[in-house]
Amino acid sequence: MTTFGCQMNAHDSERIKGMLEELGLGEAPSKGEADVLVFNTCTIREKPDTKFAAYMGEAAARKRERPEMIIAVGGCYAEAQRERLFSLYPDVDVAFGPGTIPHLAEWLGAGGFGVERGVWGTGEERKFAATLPMHRERRFQAWVQISMGCNSTCSYCIVPAVRGREVSRRPGDVLAEVTHLAQQGVRELTLLGQNVNSWGRDLLPEIHTEFGELLRACDAVDGIDRIRFTSPHPKDFRRPVIEAMAECAAVCEHAHLPLQSGSTRILKAMRRTYSRERYLKLVGELRAGIPDLALTTDIIVGFPGETEADFRETMEVVEEVAFDGAFTFVYSPRAGTDAAVMPDQVPDEIKRDRIDRLVRLVQRLAAERNELRVGRVEEVLVEGPSRTDPSVLRGRTRRNTTVNFVGAAAPGDFVDVLIERATSTTLGGSQAAVAVA
Ligand code: 5AD
Ligand code: SF4
């Protein structure tokens, strides 16, 4: 891991390290031996791009020797150069912004890399559970893993091969951890699983439950004000979960719903088991059931056989849904997956061109969506000072948008912020009143 820039980035790097450790990825003795190179970048300091370019040159040379190595680029430079990053540095596998560190871990541990983790219920439990306070970047936010493995067989994804079948954590164990975290001062929870919406199925016949019920149980824990989850598979998003999201005060109005492709033909080749129409129908149901819902997604471009027409269908769905944000990935063949040996692999230049176009569209739509928030008062959970201006505070809305605002509050406070400005990834404003002490 190489960190550039400010204190905030150093702090984030600690958090990235913690999450990677949870995935079983420790620090490598040297760069040459690393399976994953993480660059946490900066745009503030003088000439960070030239320094970064030099590091990337070196990383690209290493990757030529070891093509399986993953290059991940995060931080402010990655965020600022989103549109061009993949064109500028074709060896980058995954980019992530300052607010999307949990997602990096998900990609590396799941779709991207597939690192084996321990097993539930044994001594390994320590690795996932609440006994990792030093890995918790903020005392008021926590991630809770609810399942591991995956029963789907998406043809691009390494998870089923390395992680095996889905194992759900028992509801009693999840709730014990959540209660413990709440007692320690945690206000915001993110429940993690490869497919949170199939949680509980493997507990039958002993325990009869589903994810909606788990959301309701977490919602009932005293002190937990916000509940998030990632990721739900569109094929398993059912009524009880939509109802729980609508009815539970703590469950945030945000769903991260991986689309992957907007072409039914490609979705079939990916073995996602839903069509473009079914995805759009689900989006309609979610929006009808949960007022003011924010929708984000994952999209892969350049899957084998993806034609310009298929890609246009993805662009159409993105435009139609108007996502609040999207993680965009260049398809990368993972040894051992079916897609890696499919004919018609898409040439790199075409993949780069498509991701650049997609990122531009995503940014335009996200900016438009954020613009709609201007003039509203949003409840913000304060996370700390702004990354660029320490006199300004930063936090997140229930819809998971980052807000930089002028005010007087401490990390962990909930405050009302009047939104005055918007970009594609952030909102800006000023504190209206303290909502919850
Ligand atoms: N190539 C590119 N992106 C991938 N993902 C998973 N596997 C791959 C791959 N081989 C992406 C998917 C998933 C996210 C976590 O990572 O979009 O939703
Ligand atoms: Fe991989 Fe598909 Fe399972 Fe997600 S649902 S972990 S993409 S196999």
CSV table of C-alpha atoms and ligand atoms in Angstrom, one decimal:
chain,number,residue,atom,x,y,z
A,1,MET,CA,0.0,0.0,0.0
A,2,THR,CA,1.3,3.4,-1.0
A,3,THR,CA,-0.3,6.5,0.6
A,4,PHE,CA,0.0,10.0,-0.8
A,5,GLY,CA,-1.2,13.3,0.7
A,6,CYS,CA,-2.9,14.4,3.9
A,7,GLN,CA,-3.7,13.0,7.3
A,8,MET,CA,-7.1,12.0,6.1
A,9,ASN,CA,-5.6,9.8,3.5
A,10,ALA,CA,-3.3,8.2,6.1
A,11,HIS,CA,-6.3,7.6,8.2
A,12,ASP,CA,-8.2,6.0,5.3
A,13,SER,CA,-5.2,3.8,4.5
A,14,GLU,CA,-5.4,2.4,8.0
A,15,ARG,CA,-9.0,1.7,7.3
A,16,ILE,CA,-8.2,0.0,4.0
A,17,LYS,CA,-5.5,-2.1,5.7
A,18,GLY,CA,-8.0,-3.1,8.4
A,19,MET,CA,-10.5,-4.2,5.8
A,20,LEU,CA,-7.9,-6.0,3.7
A,21,GLU,CA,-6.7,-7.8,6.8
A,22,GLU,CA,-10.2,-9.0,7.4
A,23,LEU,CA,-10.1,-10.5,4.0
A,24,GLY,CA,-6.9,-12.3,4.9
A,25,LEU,CA,-4.7,-10.0,3.0
A,26,GLY,CA,-1.8,-8.9,5.2
A,27,GLU,CA,1.0,-6.6,4.3
A,28,ALA,CA,3.4,-8.2,1.9
A,29,PRO,CA,7.1,-8.3,2.8
A,30,SER,CA,7.9,-6.4,-0.4
A,31,LYS,CA,6.1,-4.9,-3.4
A,32,GLY,CA,7.4,-7.8,-5.6
A,33,GLU,CA,5.5,-10.3,-3.5
A,34,ALA,CA,2.3,-8.4,-3.2
A,35,ASP,CA,-0.9,-9.9,-4.6
A,36,VAL,CA,-2.6,-6.5,-4.5
A,37,LEU,CA,-1.1,-3.1,-4.8
A,38,VAL,CA,-3.2,-0.3,-3.3
A,39,PHE,CA,-2.5,3.3,-4.1
A,40,ASN,CA,-4.3,5.8,-2.0
A,41,THR,CA,-3.9,9.0,-4.0
A,42,CYS,CA,-4.1,12.7,-3.5
A,43,THR,CA,-4.9,15.8,-5.6
A,44,ILE,CA,-4.0,18.5,-3.1
A,45,ARG,CA,-0.2,18.4,-2.9
A,46,GLU,CA,2.0,19.7,-5.6
A,47,LYS,CA,2.5,17.5,-8.6
A,48,PRO,CA,1.1,14.4,-7.1
A,49,ASP,CA,0.3,13.1,-10.5
A,50,THR,CA,3.9,12.9,-11.6
A,51,LYS,CA,4.8,11.0,-8.5
A,52,PHE,CA,1.8,8.8,-9.0
A,53,ALA,CA,2.7,8.3,-12.6
A,54,ALA,CA,6.2,7.1,-11.6
A,55,TYR,CA,4.7,4.6,-9.1
A,56,MET,CA,2.2,3.4,-11.7
A,57,GLY,CA,5.0,2.8,-14.2
A,58,GLU,CA,6.7,0.6,-11.8
A,59,ALA,CA,3.5,-1.2,-10.9
A,60,ALA,CA,2.7,-1.8,-14.5
A,61,ALA,CA,6.1,-3.4,-15.1
A,62,ARG,CA,5.5,-5.7,-12.1
A,63,LYS,CA,2.1,-6.6,-13.5
A,64,ARG,CA,3.7,-7.6,-16.8
A,65,GLU,CA,5.6,-10.3,-14.9
A,66,ARG,CA,2.7,-11.3,-12.7
A,67,PRO,CA,-0.6,-10.6,-14.6
A,68,GLU,CA,-2.7,-12.0,-11.7
A,69,MET,CA,-1.6,-9.0,-9.5
A,70,ILE,CA,-4.3,-6.5,-8.8
A,71,ILE,CA,-3.7,-2.8,-8.9
A,72,ALA,CA,-6.3,-0.8,-6.9
A,73,VAL,CA,-6.3,3.0,-7.0
A,74,GLY,CA,-8.2,5.1,-4.4
A,75,GLY,CA,-8.3,8.5,-2.8
A,76,CYS,CA,-8.9,12.0,-4.2
A,77,TYR,CA,-6.9,11.7,-7.4
A,78,ALA,CA,-8.8,8.5,-8.4
A,79,GLU,CA,-12.0,10.4,-7.6
A,80,ALA,CA,-11.1,13.5,-9.5
A,81,GLN,CA,-9.8,11.6,-12.5
A,82,ARG,CA,-12.5,9.0,-12.6
A,83,GLU,CA,-13.3,9.7,-16.2
A,84,ARG,CA,-9.8,9.3,-17.5
A,85,LEU,CA,-8.1,7.0,-14.9
A,86,PHE,CA,-8.5,3.8,-16.9
A,87,SER,CA,-7.4,5.4,-20.1
A,88,LEU,CA,-4.4,7.1,-18.5
A,89,TYR,CA,-3.4,3.9,-16.6
A,90,PRO,CA,-4.6,0.9,-18.5
A,91,ASP,CA,-3.2,-1.5,-15.8
A,92,VAL,CA,-5.5,-0.3,-13.1
A,93,ASP,CA,-8.0,-3.1,-12.2
A,94,VAL,CA,-10.2,-1.2,-9.8
A,95,ALA,CA,-10.7,2.4,-8.7
A,96,PHE,CA,-12.4,3.6,-5.6
A,97,GLY,CA,-13.3,6.9,-4.1
A,98,PRO,CA,-12.8,8.1,-0.5
A,99,GLY,CA,-16.3,7.1,0.4
A,100,THR,CA,-16.2,3.7,-1.1
A,101,ILE,CA,-13.6,1.8,0.9
A,102,PRO,CA,-15.9,-1.0,2.0
A,103,HIS,CA,-16.7,-1.6,-1.6
A,104,LEU,CA,-13.0,-2.0,-2.4
A,105,ALA,CA,-12.9,-4.8,0.1
A,106,GLU,CA,-15.9,-6.3,-1.4
A,107,TRP,CA,-14.4,-6.3,-4.8
A,108,LEU,CA,-11.1,-7.6,-3.8
A,109,GLY,CA,-12.5,-10.2,-1.5
A,110,ALA,CA,-15.4,-11.2,-3.7
A,111,GLY,CA,-15.7,-10.4,-7.4
A,112,GLY,CA,-12.2,-9.1,-7.9
A,113,PHE,CA,-9.9,-11.4,-6.1
A,114,GLY,CA,-11.6,-14.0,-4.1
A,115,VAL,CA,-9.4,-14.4,-1.1
A,116,GLU,CA,-10.3,-17.3,1.2
A,117,ARG,CA,-11.5,-16.4,4.6
A,118,GLY,CA,-11.9,-18.4,7.8
A,119,VAL,CA,-15.0,-20.3,8.8
A,120,TRP,CA,-17.7,-19.2,11.1
A,121,GLY,CA,-18.1,-20.3,14.6
A,122,THR,CA,-14.6,-21.6,15.2
A,123,GLY,CA,-11.6,-19.6,16.6
A,124,GLU,CA,-11.6,-17.8,13.3
A,125,GLU,CA,-14.7,-16.0,14.4
A,126,ARG,CA,-12.4,-13.4,16.0
A,127,LYS,CA,-11.4,-12.3,12.6
A,128,PHE,CA,-14.9,-11.0,11.7
A,129,ALA,CA,-16.5,-10.2,14.9
A,130,ALA,CA,-16.8,-7.2,17.1
A,131,THR,CA,-13.4,-7.9,18.7
A,132,LEU,CA,-11.6,-5.7,16.2
A,133,PRO,CA,-11.9,-2.2,17.6
A,134,MET,CA,-8.6,-1.1,16.2
A,135,HIS,CA,-9.9,-1.8,12.7
A,136,ARG,CA,-13.0,0.3,13.3
A,137,GLU,CA,-12.1,3.7,11.8
A,138,ARG,CA,-14.9,5.4,13.7
A,139,ARG,CA,-16.4,4.4,16.9
A,140,PHE,CA,-19.9,5.2,15.7
A,141,GLN,CA,-19.8,3.1,12.5
A,142,ALA,CA,-19.3,-0.6,12.0
A,143,TRP,CA,-19.5,-3.3,9.4
A,144,VAL,CA,-21.1,-6.6,10.3
A,145,GLN,CA,-20.7,-9.6,8.1
A,146,ILE,CA,-23.8,-11.7,7.9
A,147,SER,CA,-22.8,-14.4,5.4
A,148,MET,CA,-19.9,-15.7,3.5
A,149,GLY,CA,-19.7,-17.6,0.2
A,150,CYS,CA,-22.2,-17.4,-2.6
A,151,ASN,CA,-24.6,-19.9,-4.2
A,152,SER,CA,-24.8,-18.0,-7.5
A,153,THR,CA,-22.5,-18.9,-10.4
A,154,CYS,CA,-21.9,-15.6,-12.2
A,155,SER,CA,-19.6,-16.6,-15.0
A,156,TYR,CA,-17.1,-13.7,-14.5
A,157,CYS,CA,-16.8,-14.2,-10.7
A,158,ILE,CA,-14.2,-16.1,-8.7
A,159,VAL,CA,-16.2,-16.2,-5.5
A,160,PRO,CA,-18.0,-19.5,-6.0
A,161,ALA,CA,-14.7,-21.2,-6.8
A,162,VAL,CA,-12.8,-19.9,-3.8
A,163,ARG,CA,-15.4,-19.3,-1.2
A,164,GLY,CA,-17.8,-22.1,-1.7
A,165,ARG,CA,-21.5,-22.2,-0.8
A,166,GLU,CA,-23.2,-19.6,1.2
A,167,VAL,CA,-23.0,-19.9,4.9
A,168,SER,CA,-25.3,-17.6,6.8
A,169,ARG,CA,-24.4,-16.4,10.2
A,170,ARG,CA,-27.1,-17.3,12.7
A,171,PRO,CA,-29.5,-14.5,13.6
A,172,GLY,CA,-28.7,-14.8,17.3
A,173,ASP,CA,-24.9,-14.3,16.6
A,174,VAL,CA,-25.5,-11.3,14.3
A,175,LEU,CA,-27.8,-9.7,16.9
A,176,ALA,CA,-25.4,-10.3,19.8
A,177,GLU,CA,-22.7,-8.5,17.8
A,178,VAL,CA,-25.0,-5.7,16.8
A,179,THR,CA,-26.2,-5.2,20.4
A,180,HIS,CA,-22.6,-5.2,21.6
A,181,LEU,CA,-21.6,-2.7,19.0
A,182,ALA,CA,-24.6,-0.4,20.0
A,183,GLN,CA,-23.5,-0.6,23.6
A,184,GLN,CA,-20.0,0.6,22.5
A,185,GLY,CA,-21.5,3.6,20.8
A,186,VAL,CA,-22.1,2.4,17.2
A,187,ARG,CA,-24.9,4.4,15.5
A,188,GLU,CA,-24.5,3.2,11.9
A,189,LEU,CA,-24.3,-0.4,10.8
A,190,THR,CA,-23.5,-1.9,7.4
A,191,LEU,CA,-24.5,-5.5,7.0
A,192,LEU,CA,-22.2,-7.3,4.6
A,193,GLY,CA,-22.7,-10.4,2.5
A,194,GLN,CA,-22.2,-11.5,-1.2
A,195,ASN,CA,-25.9,-11.7,-1.5
A,196,VAL,CA,-27.6,-10.4,1.6
A,197,ASN,CA,-31.0,-11.2,0.2
A,198,SER,CA,-30.4,-14.9,0.3
A,199,TRP,CA,-29.3,-14.7,3.9
A,200,GLY,CA,-30.9,-17.4,6.1
A,201,ARG,CA,-31.8,-19.9,3.4
A,202,ASP,CA,-29.1,-22.3,4.4
A,203,LEU,CA,-30.3,-22.2,8.1
A,204,LEU,CA,-33.5,-24.1,7.2
A,205,PRO,CA,-35.0,-26.3,8.5
A,206,GLU,CA,-33.6,-25.4,11.9
A,207,ILE,CA,-34.2,-21.7,11.6
A,208,HIS,CA,-36.9,-20.2,9.4
A,209,THR,CA,-36.0,-16.6,8.6
A,210,GLU,CA,-35.1,-14.2,5.8
A,211,PHE,CA,-33.2,-10.9,5.4
A,212,GLY,CA,-36.3,-8.7,6.0
A,213,GLU,CA,-36.6,-10.2,9.4
A,214,LEU,CA,-33.0,-9.6,10.2
A,215,LEU,CA,-33.4,-5.9,9.2
A,216,ARG,CA,-36.3,-5.6,11.5
A,217,ALA,CA,-34.4,-7.2,14.4
A,218,CYS,CA,-31.4,-4.9,13.9
A,219,ASP,CA,-33.8,-1.9,13.7
A,220,ALA,CA,-35.2,-2.8,17.1
A,221,VAL,CA,-31.7,-2.6,18.7
A,222,ASP,CA,-31.5,0.4,20.9
A,223,GLY,CA,-29.0,3.0,19.8
A,224,ILE,CA,-28.7,1.9,16.1
A,225,ASP,CA,-29.9,4.9,14.1
A,226,ARG,CA,-28.9,3.8,10.6
A,227,ILE,CA,-28.7,0.5,8.9
A,228,ARG,CA,-27.2,-0.1,5.5
A,229,PHE,CA,-26.5,-3.3,3.7
A,230,THR,CA,-24.4,-4.5,0.7
A,231,SER,CA,-25.0,-6.2,-1.7
A,232,PRO,CA,-28.4,-7.5,-2.5
A,233,HIS,CA,-28.7,-9.6,-5.7
A,234,PRO,CA,-31.5,-8.4,-7.8
A,235,LYS,CA,-32.8,-11.9,-8.4
A,236,ASP,CA,-33.6,-12.3,-4.6
A,237,PHE,CA,-35.0,-8.9,-3.7
A,238,ARG,CA,-38.4,-9.8,-2.4
A,239,ARG,CA,-41.4,-8.0,-0.9
A,240,PRO,CA,-40.5,-8.7,2.8
A,241,VAL,CA,-37.2,-6.8,2.4
A,242,ILE,CA,-38.8,-3.9,0.5
A,243,GLU,CA,-41.4,-3.7,3.3
A,244,ALA,CA,-38.8,-3.8,6.0
A,245,MET,CA,-36.8,-1.1,4.3
A,246,ALA,CA,-40.0,1.1,4.1
A,247,GLU,CA,-41.1,0.4,7.6
A,248,CYS,CA,-37.9,0.4,9.7
A,249,ALA,CA,-36.9,3.8,10.8
A,250,ALA,CA,-33.2,3.0,11.0
A,251,VAL,CA,-33.0,1.3,7.6
A,252,CYS,CA,-31.6,3.9,5.2
A,253,GLU,CA,-33.3,4.9,1.9
A,254,HIS,CA,-30.5,3.4,-0.2
A,255,ALA,CA,-30.1,0.2,-2.2
A,256,HIS,CA,-26.9,-0.8,-3.9
A,257,LEU,CA,-28.4,-3.0,-6.6
A,258,PRO,CA,-25.7,-4.5,-9.0
A,259,LEU,CA,-26.9,-4.3,-12.6
A,260,GLN,CA,-23.7,-5.6,-14.2
A,261,SER,CA,-25.1,-5.2,-17.7
A,262,GLY,CA,-28.2,-3.7,-19.3
A,263,SER,CA,-28.3,-6.3,-22.1
A,264,THR,CA,-30.4,-9.4,-21.4
A,265,ARG,CA,-28.2,-11.4,-23.8
A,266,ILE,CA,-25.0,-10.4,-21.8
A,267,LEU,CA,-26.8,-10.9,-18.4
A,268,LYS,CA,-27.6,-14.4,-19.6
A,269,ALA,CA,-24.0,-15.1,-20.5
A,270,MET,CA,-23.0,-13.7,-17.1
A,271,ARG,CA,-25.6,-16.1,-15.5
A,272,ARG,CA,-27.2,-13.3,-13.5
A,273,THR,CA,-30.6,-15.0,-13.9
A,274,TYR,CA,-32.5,-11.8,-14.4
A,275,SER,CA,-33.3,-9.9,-17.6
A,276,ARG,CA,-33.1,-6.2,-18.3
A,277,GLU,CA,-36.9,-6.0,-17.9
A,278,ARG,CA,-36.9,-7.8,-14.6
A,279,TYR,CA,-34.3,-5.5,-13.2
A,280,LEU,CA,-36.3,-2.4,-14.3
A,281,LYS,CA,-39.4,-3.9,-12.8
A,282,LEU,CA,-37.6,-4.3,-9.5
A,283,VAL,CA,-36.4,-0.7,-9.6
A,284,GLY,CA,-40.0,0.4,-10.1
A,285,GLU,CA,-41.2,-1.7,-7.1
A,286,LEU,CA,-38.4,-0.4,-4.9
A,287,ARG,CA,-39.1,3.2,-5.8
A,288,ALA,CA,-42.8,2.8,-5.3
A,289,GLY,CA,-42.3,1.1,-1.9
A,290,ILE,CA,-39.6,3.3,-0.5
A,291,PRO,CA,-40.0,7.1,-1.0
A,292,ASP,CA,-36.9,9.1,-1.8
A,293,LEU,CA,-34.8,6.0,-2.4
A,294,ALA,CA,-31.2,6.4,-3.6
A,295,LEU,CA,-30.1,3.7,-6.0
A,296,THR,CA,-26.4,2.8,-6.8
A,297,THR,CA,-25.1,0.0,-8.8
A,298,ASP,CA,-22.1,-2.0,-10.1
A,299,ILE,CA,-21.5,-2.3,-13.9
A,300,ILE,CA,-19.0,-4.3,-15.8
A,301,VAL,CA,-18.1,-3.2,-19.3
A,302,GLY,CA,-16.3,-5.4,-21.9
A,303,PHE,CA,-17.7,-8.8,-20.8
A,304,PRO,CA,-16.7,-11.4,-23.5
A,305,GLY,CA,-19.0,-11.0,-26.5
A,306,GLU,CA,-20.3,-7.5,-25.5
A,307,THR,CA,-21.1,-5.7,-28.7
A,308,GLU,CA,-21.5,-1.9,-29.2
A,309,ALA,CA,-25.3,-2.6,-29.2
A,310,ASP,CA,-25.1,-4.5,-25.9
A,311,PHE,CA,-23.1,-1.7,-24.4
A,312,ARG,CA,-25.7,0.8,-25.6
A,313,GLU,CA,-28.4,-1.2,-23.8
A,314,THR,CA,-26.4,-0.8,-20.6
A,315,MET,CA,-26.2,3.0,-21.3
A,316,GLU,CA,-29.9,3.0,-21.8
A,317,VAL,CA,-30.7,1.3,-18.6
A,318,VAL,CA,-28.3,3.6,-16.7
A,319,GLU,CA,-30.1,6.6,-18.2
A,320,GLU,CA,-33.5,5.2,-17.5
A,321,VAL,CA,-32.8,4.3,-13.9
A,322,ALA,CA,-30.8,7.5,-13.3
A,323,PHE,CA,-28.6,5.9,-10.6
A,324,ASP,CA,-27.3,8.1,-7.8
A,325,GLY,CA,-23.9,6.6,-8.3
A,326,ALA,CA,-22.2,3.6,-9.8
A,327,PHE,CA,-19.1,1.5,-9.5
A,328,THR,CA,-17.9,0.8,-13.0
A,329,PHE,CA,-15.5,-2.0,-13.7
A,330,VAL,CA,-13.6,-3.0,-16.7
A,331,TYR,CA,-14.1,-6.8,-17.2
A,332,SER,CA,-11.0,-8.6,-16.1
A,333,PRO,CA,-10.7,-12.3,-16.7
A,334,ARG,CA,-10.2,-14.3,-13.6
A,335,ALA,CA,-8.4,-17.7,-14.0
A,336,GLY,CA,-10.8,-20.5,-13.2
A,337,THR,CA,-14.0,-18.7,-14.2
A,338,ASP,CA,-16.1,-19.7,-17.2
A,339,ALA,CA,-15.9,-16.2,-18.8
A,340,ALA,CA,-12.2,-16.2,-18.8
A,341,VAL,CA,-12.1,-18.9,-21.5
A,342,MET,CA,-15.1,-17.5,-23.5
A,343,PRO,CA,-14.3,-16.6,-27.1
A,344,ASP,CA,-14.7,-12.9,-28.2
A,345,GLN,CA,-12.8,-11.3,-25.4
A,346,VAL,CA,-13.2,-7.6,-25.9
A,347,PRO,CA,-10.0,-5.7,-26.8
A,348,ASP,CA,-8.6,-3.4,-24.2
A,349,GLU,CA,-9.0,-0.1,-26.2
A,350,ILE,CA,-12.7,-0.9,-26.6
A,351,LYS,CA,-13.1,-1.6,-22.9
A,352,ARG,CA,-11.4,1.6,-22.0
A,353,ASP,CA,-13.5,3.6,-24.5
A,354,ARG,CA,-16.7,2.1,-23.1
A,355,ILE,CA,-15.8,2.7,-19.4
A,356,ASP,CA,-14.9,6.3,-20.1
A,357,ARG,CA,-18.3,6.8,-21.8
A,358,LEU,CA,-20.1,5.0,-19.0
A,359,VAL,CA,-18.4,7.0,-16.3
A,360,ARG,CA,-19.3,10.3,-18.0
A,361,LEU,CA,-22.9,9.3,-18.2
A,362,VAL,CA,-23.0,8.1,-14.6
A,363,GLN,CA,-21.4,11.4,-13.5
A,364,ARG,CA,-23.9,13.5,-15.4
A,365,LEU,CA,-26.9,11.6,-14.0
A,366,ALA,CA,-25.5,11.6,-10.5
A,367,ALA,CA,-24.9,15.4,-10.7
A,368,GLU,CA,-28.5,15.8,-11.8
A,369,ARG,CA,-29.8,13.6,-9.0
A,370,ASN,CA,-27.7,15.5,-6.4
A,371,GLU,CA,-28.8,18.9,-7.9
A,372,LEU,CA,-32.4,17.9,-6.8
A,373,ARG,CA,-31.3,17.9,-3.2
A,374,VAL,CA,-30.4,21.6,-3.3
A,375,GLY,CA,-32.7,23.6,-1.0
A,376,ARG,CA,-33.6,20.6,1.2
A,377,VAL,CA,-32.6,19.9,4.7
A,378,GLU,CA,-30.8,16.5,5.1
A,379,GLU,CA,-30.0,14.6,8.2
A,380,VAL,CA,-26.2,14.1,8.2
A,381,LEU,CA,-24.1,11.8,10.4
A,382,VAL,CA,-20.9,13.8,11.0
A,383,GLU,CA,-17.7,11.8,10.2
A,384,GLY,CA,-15.0,14.4,10.6
A,385,PRO,CA,-13.4,17.4,8.9
A,386,SER,CA,-13.6,17.8,5.1
A,387,ARG,CA,-10.8,16.2,3.1
A,388,THR,CA,-9.9,19.5,1.4
A,389,ASP,CA,-10.7,22.1,4.0
A,390,PRO,CA,-10.3,21.3,7.7
A,391,SER,CA,-12.6,24.2,8.7
A,392,VAL,CA,-15.5,22.5,7.0
A,393,LEU,CA,-17.2,19.3,8.3
A,394,ARG,CA,-18.0,16.2,6.4
A,395,GLY,CA,-20.6,13.5,6.8
A,396,ARG,CA,-23.1,11.4,5.0
A,397,THR,CA,-26.9,11.6,4.4
A,398,ARG,CA,-29.2,8.6,4.9
A,399,ARG,CA,-29.1,8.2,1.1
A,400,ASN,CA,-25.3,7.8,1.5
A,401,THR,CA,-24.2,11.0,-0.2
A,402,THR,CA,-21.2,12.8,1.2
A,403,VAL,CA,-21.9,16.3,2.4
A,404,ASN,CA,-19.3,19.0,3.2
A,405,PHE,CA,-20.8,21.7,5.4
A,406,VAL,CA,-20.1,24.7,7.6
A,407,GLY,CA,-21.2,24.0,11.2
A,408,ALA,CA,-20.2,23.1,14.7
A,409,ALA,CA,-20.6,19.4,15.5
A,410,ALA,CA,-18.5,16.5,16.6
A,411,PRO,CA,-17.9,13.2,14.7
A,412,GLY,CA,-20.8,10.9,15.5
A,413,ASP,CA,-23.4,13.7,15.8
A,414,PHE,CA,-26.5,13.8,13.7
A,415,VAL,CA,-27.1,17.3,12.4
A,416,ASP,CA,-29.6,18.9,9.9
A,417,VAL,CA,-27.8,20.5,7.0
A,418,LEU,CA,-29.3,22.8,4.5
A,419,ILE,CA,-28.1,21.7,1.1
A,420,GLU,CA,-26.8,24.6,-1.0
A,421,ARG,CA,-24.6,23.1,-3.7
A,422,ALA,CA,-24.1,19.8,-5.5
A,423,THR,CA,-21.6,17.9,-7.6
A,424,SER,CA,-21.8,14.4,-9.0
A,425,THR,CA,-20.4,12.9,-5.8
A,426,THR,CA,-20.9,15.4,-3.0
A,427,LEU,CA,-23.3,18.0,-1.6
A,428,GLY,CA,-22.4,21.2,0.1
A,429,GLY,CA,-24.3,23.2,2.7
A,430,SER,CA,-24.5,24.7,6.2
A,431,GLN,CA,-25.8,23.3,9.4
A,432,ALA,CA,-29.4,24.1,10.2
A,433,ALA,CA,-29.8,22.7,13.7
A,434,VAL,CA,-28.6,19.9,15.9
A,435,ALA,CA,-31.1,17.0,15.3
A,436,VAL,CA,-29.8,14.4,17.7
A,437,ALA,CA,-27.2,15.1,20.4
B,1,5AD,N1,-14.1,-8.3,-13.7
B,1,5AD,C1,-14.6,-7.0,-13.5
B,1,5AD,N2,-15.4,-6.7,-12.5
B,1,5AD,C2,-15.8,-7.7,-11.7
B,1,5AD,N3,-16.6,-7.8,-10.6
B,1,5AD,C3,-16.6,-9.0,-10.1
B,1,5AD,N4,-15.8,-9.8,-10.8
B,1,5AD,C4,-15.3,-9.0,-11.8
B,1,5AD,C5,-14.5,-9.3,-12.9
B,1,5AD,N5,-14.0,-10.5,-13.2
B,1,5AD,C6,-17.3,-6.6,-10.1
B,1,5AD,C7,-18.8,-6.8,-10.1
B,1,5AD,C8,-19.2,-7.0,-8.7
B,1,5AD,C9,-18.2,-6.1,-8.0
B,1,5AD,C10,-18.0,-6.3,-6.5
B,1,5AD,O1,-17.0,-6.4,-8.7
B,1,5AD,O2,-19.4,-5.7,-10.7
B,1,5AD,O3,-20.5,-6.5,-8.4
B,2,SF4,FE1,-19.9,-13.4,-7.5
B,2,SF4,FE2,-22.4,-13.4,-8.6
B,2,SF4,FE3,-22.0,-14.4,-6.2
B,2,SF4,FE4,-21.8,-11.8,-6.5
B,2,SF4,S1,-23.7,-13.1,-6.9
B,2,SF4,S2,-20.4,-13.0,-5.4
B,2,SF4,S3,-20.9,-11.7,-8.6
B,2,SF4,S4,-21.1,-15.2,-8.1
